[in-house]
Coordinates of C-alpha atoms in Angstrom, one line a residue:
M1 CA -60.5 190.6 -3.4
V2 CA -60.3 193.8 -4.0
T3 CA -62.1 194.9 -7.2
K4 CA -61.9 198.7 -7.5
R5 CA -59.1 201.3 -8.3
I6 CA -58.5 204.4 -7.0
F7 CA -57.2 207.8 -7.9
L8 CA -56.4 210.0 -5.2
H9 CA -55.8 213.3 -7.7
G10 CA -53.6 216.3 -5.1
D11 CA -51.8 219.3 -6.3
K12 CA -48.4 217.0 -5.3
V13 CA -48.9 213.2 -5.2
T14 CA -51.3 211.4 -6.6
L15 CA -53.0 207.9 -5.0
R16 CA -53.8 204.6 -6.5
T17 CA -54.1 201.2 -7.0
R18 CA -50.8 199.5 -7.3
T19 CA -49.8 197.4 -10.3
P20 CA -47.9 194.7 -11.0
E21 CA -45.7 196.9 -12.8
D22 CA -45.5 199.0 -9.9
M23 CA -44.0 195.8 -7.4
P24 CA -40.1 196.0 -9.2
V25 CA -40.4 199.4 -8.0
L26 CA -41.2 199.3 -5.4
Y27 CA -38.6 196.2 -4.4
H28 CA -35.8 198.2 -4.7
L29 CA -36.8 201.3 -3.0
I30 CA -37.8 198.7 -0.1
Y31 CA -34.7 196.7 -0.7
G32 CA -32.2 198.5 -2.9
S33 CA -29.9 199.7 -0.6
E34 CA -28.4 197.7 1.7
Q35 CA -28.9 201.1 4.3
P36 CA -32.4 202.6 3.0
E37 CA -32.1 206.0 4.4
W38 CA -35.8 206.5 4.8
K39 CA -35.6 203.0 7.1
K40 CA -33.8 205.5 9.9
Y41 CA -36.3 207.4 10.3
D42 CA -39.2 204.5 10.5
A43 CA -39.4 202.5 13.2
P44 CA -35.5 201.9 12.9
Y45 CA -35.4 199.9 16.0
F46 CA -37.1 197.0 14.3
P47 CA -35.0 196.2 11.9
L48 CA -36.4 195.0 7.9
E49 CA -36.4 192.2 7.3
S50 CA -34.8 191.0 4.0
L51 CA -37.0 189.2 1.1
S52 CA -36.4 187.9 -1.9
Y53 CA -38.3 189.6 -4.8
E54 CA -40.4 186.0 -4.9
D55 CA -40.7 186.4 -1.2
F56 CA -41.9 189.8 -1.9
L57 CA -44.3 189.3 -4.4
K58 CA -46.3 186.4 -2.5
R59 CA -46.7 188.6 0.3
W60 CA -47.7 192.4 -1.6
G61 CA -48.1 190.6 -4.8
N62 CA -51.5 189.8 -5.3
G63 CA -52.8 194.0 -4.0
S64 CA -55.8 192.3 -2.9
S65 CA -57.6 192.4 0.6
S66 CA -60.4 190.8 2.5
E67 CA -62.4 194.3 2.3
E68 CA -63.3 196.1 -0.4
Y69 CA -61.5 198.9 -0.9
P70 CA -57.3 198.4 -0.7
D71 CA -55.5 198.6 2.6
D72 CA -52.7 200.6 0.7
L73 CA -51.7 202.8 -2.1
V74 CA -49.7 204.1 -4.7
I75 CA -48.1 207.5 -4.1
E76 CA -47.2 209.2 -7.0
A77 CA -45.6 211.9 -7.9
N78 CA -43.7 213.3 -11.1
D79 CA -45.0 210.3 -12.7
R80 CA -43.0 208.1 -10.4
A81 CA -44.0 205.8 -7.2
I82 CA -42.3 207.5 -4.0
G83 CA -44.5 205.7 -1.4
I84 CA -46.5 203.9 -0.3
V85 CA -50.2 204.7 2.1
T86 CA -51.5 201.5 4.7
Y87 CA -53.9 200.9 7.0
Y88 CA -54.7 198.5 9.5
W89 CA -57.2 197.1 12.0
E90 CA -55.3 197.8 15.3
H91 CA -58.7 196.3 16.7
Q92 CA -61.5 195.8 14.5
P93 CA -64.0 194.4 15.6
T94 CA -64.0 198.3 17.9
R95 CA -63.4 199.5 14.8
W96 CA -59.9 200.6 15.7
L97 CA -58.0 201.6 12.9
E98 CA -54.4 202.6 11.7
A99 CA -53.0 204.6 8.7
G100 CA -49.6 204.8 8.2
I101 CA -47.1 206.7 5.1
I102 CA -43.6 206.0 4.3
I103 CA -42.0 208.2 1.4
Y104 CA -38.5 206.3 0.4
L105 CA -37.4 208.9 -2.3
P106 CA -35.6 211.9 0.2
E107 CA -35.7 214.3 -2.3
Y108 CA -39.8 214.5 -1.9
W109 CA -39.0 214.1 2.4
S110 CA -40.2 218.5 3.9
G111 CA -42.0 219.7 0.4
G112 CA -45.3 219.0 1.7
Y113 CA -45.4 215.4 -0.3
G114 CA -46.0 213.5 3.0
T115 CA -49.2 215.9 4.1
E116 CA -50.7 215.7 0.7
A117 CA -50.3 211.9 0.6
L118 CA -52.1 211.7 4.1
S119 CA -53.7 214.3 4.6
L120 CA -56.0 212.2 0.9
W121 CA -55.9 208.9 2.4
V122 CA -57.4 210.2 5.6
D123 CA -60.2 211.6 4.0
F124 CA -60.3 208.7 2.0
L125 CA -61.3 206.3 5.2
F126 CA -62.9 208.9 6.5
E127 CA -65.5 209.1 3.7
H128 CA -65.6 205.1 2.8
L129 CA -65.1 202.9 5.6
T130 CA -67.1 203.1 8.9
I131 CA -65.4 204.6 11.6
G132 CA -65.2 207.1 14.6
R133 CA -61.1 208.1 14.1
V134 CA -57.6 207.0 12.5
G135 CA -54.7 206.6 13.9
I136 CA -50.9 206.4 13.3
T137 CA -47.9 205.3 15.5
T138 CA -44.7 207.1 15.5
W139 CA -41.8 207.9 17.3
S140 CA -39.8 210.9 18.9
G141 CA -36.6 210.2 17.0
N142 CA -38.9 211.1 13.3
P143 CA -39.8 214.6 14.0
R144 CA -41.3 215.2 10.1
M145 CA -43.7 212.9 10.7
M146 CA -45.5 214.1 13.7
R147 CA -44.9 217.7 11.7
C148 CA -46.8 215.9 9.0
A149 CA -49.9 214.5 11.2
E150 CA -50.1 217.6 12.6
K151 CA -51.0 219.3 9.5
A152 CA -52.7 217.1 8.2
G153 CA -55.4 217.8 11.2
L154 CA -54.2 215.0 13.8
K155 CA -53.6 215.5 16.8
L156 CA -51.7 214.4 19.5
E157 CA -52.7 211.4 21.8
G158 CA -50.0 210.2 24.3
R159 CA -46.7 209.9 24.0
M160 CA -45.2 206.6 25.5
R161 CA -41.9 208.3 27.1
K162 CA -38.8 206.4 26.6
C163 CA -39.4 202.9 25.5
R164 CA -37.5 203.2 22.1
Y165 CA -34.5 202.7 22.7
Y166 CA -32.0 203.0 19.7
N167 CA -28.3 203.5 19.4
G168 CA -27.8 204.3 22.7
E169 CA -30.7 206.7 24.0
Y170 CA -34.0 206.6 25.5
Y171 CA -37.0 207.6 22.7
D172 CA -40.4 207.9 23.1
S173 CA -43.6 206.5 21.6
I174 CA -46.3 209.0 20.1
R175 CA -50.1 208.4 19.3
M176 CA -51.2 210.9 17.3
G177 CA -55.1 211.0 15.4
I178 CA -57.6 212.2 14.8
T179 CA -61.6 211.7 14.9
R180 CA -63.8 211.4 12.9
E181 CA -66.3 214.7 14.1
E182 CA -62.8 216.9 14.2
W183 CA -62.8 215.4 10.4
E184 CA -65.7 216.9 9.6
A185 CA -65.5 219.7 11.6
G186 CA -61.8 220.8 9.6
R187 CA -63.7 219.9 6.4
N188 CA -65.8 222.5 6.1
R189 CA -64.0 225.3 8.1
N190 CA -62.1 224.7 4.2
I191 CA -65.9 224.6 2.3

């Protein structure tokens, strides 16, 4: 069970451990609209699974993880929860970690909030986990995510062409990542 409370502060956002008070807010951000705007960019080819609040709490509510650190943090801006950052093990025995970010509120898109949140999260992951790389997966229908990842230091590693079919059009699946060595070199330039 996670015992540490995390607070990562940037100029625009704070990443912090989820609390029970966050749960109704997150539920509303995710499920408060039948067709939420954020879902148009976050893998819309996978339907948003409808959950009751009770099922949502069962899945998300305990805030625990088998790791020493939480596998997600709330993104907060202007004293308001606006999204989450996450990580998961693609293959833990080989230390292959993938990260994710969702900013649910469109008014916080294209303002640098996502870039700062992802940068803080990548820093945290490299500082606290024994990993050689942090990656993200997105699709060519989400150019903001690709630009956010690029600004956070991630590089294009793979493009699987025309493997996502959505609304009558083919899109590419995009893999981006940053190695520990690239991350360390970037930090040394900023010191």
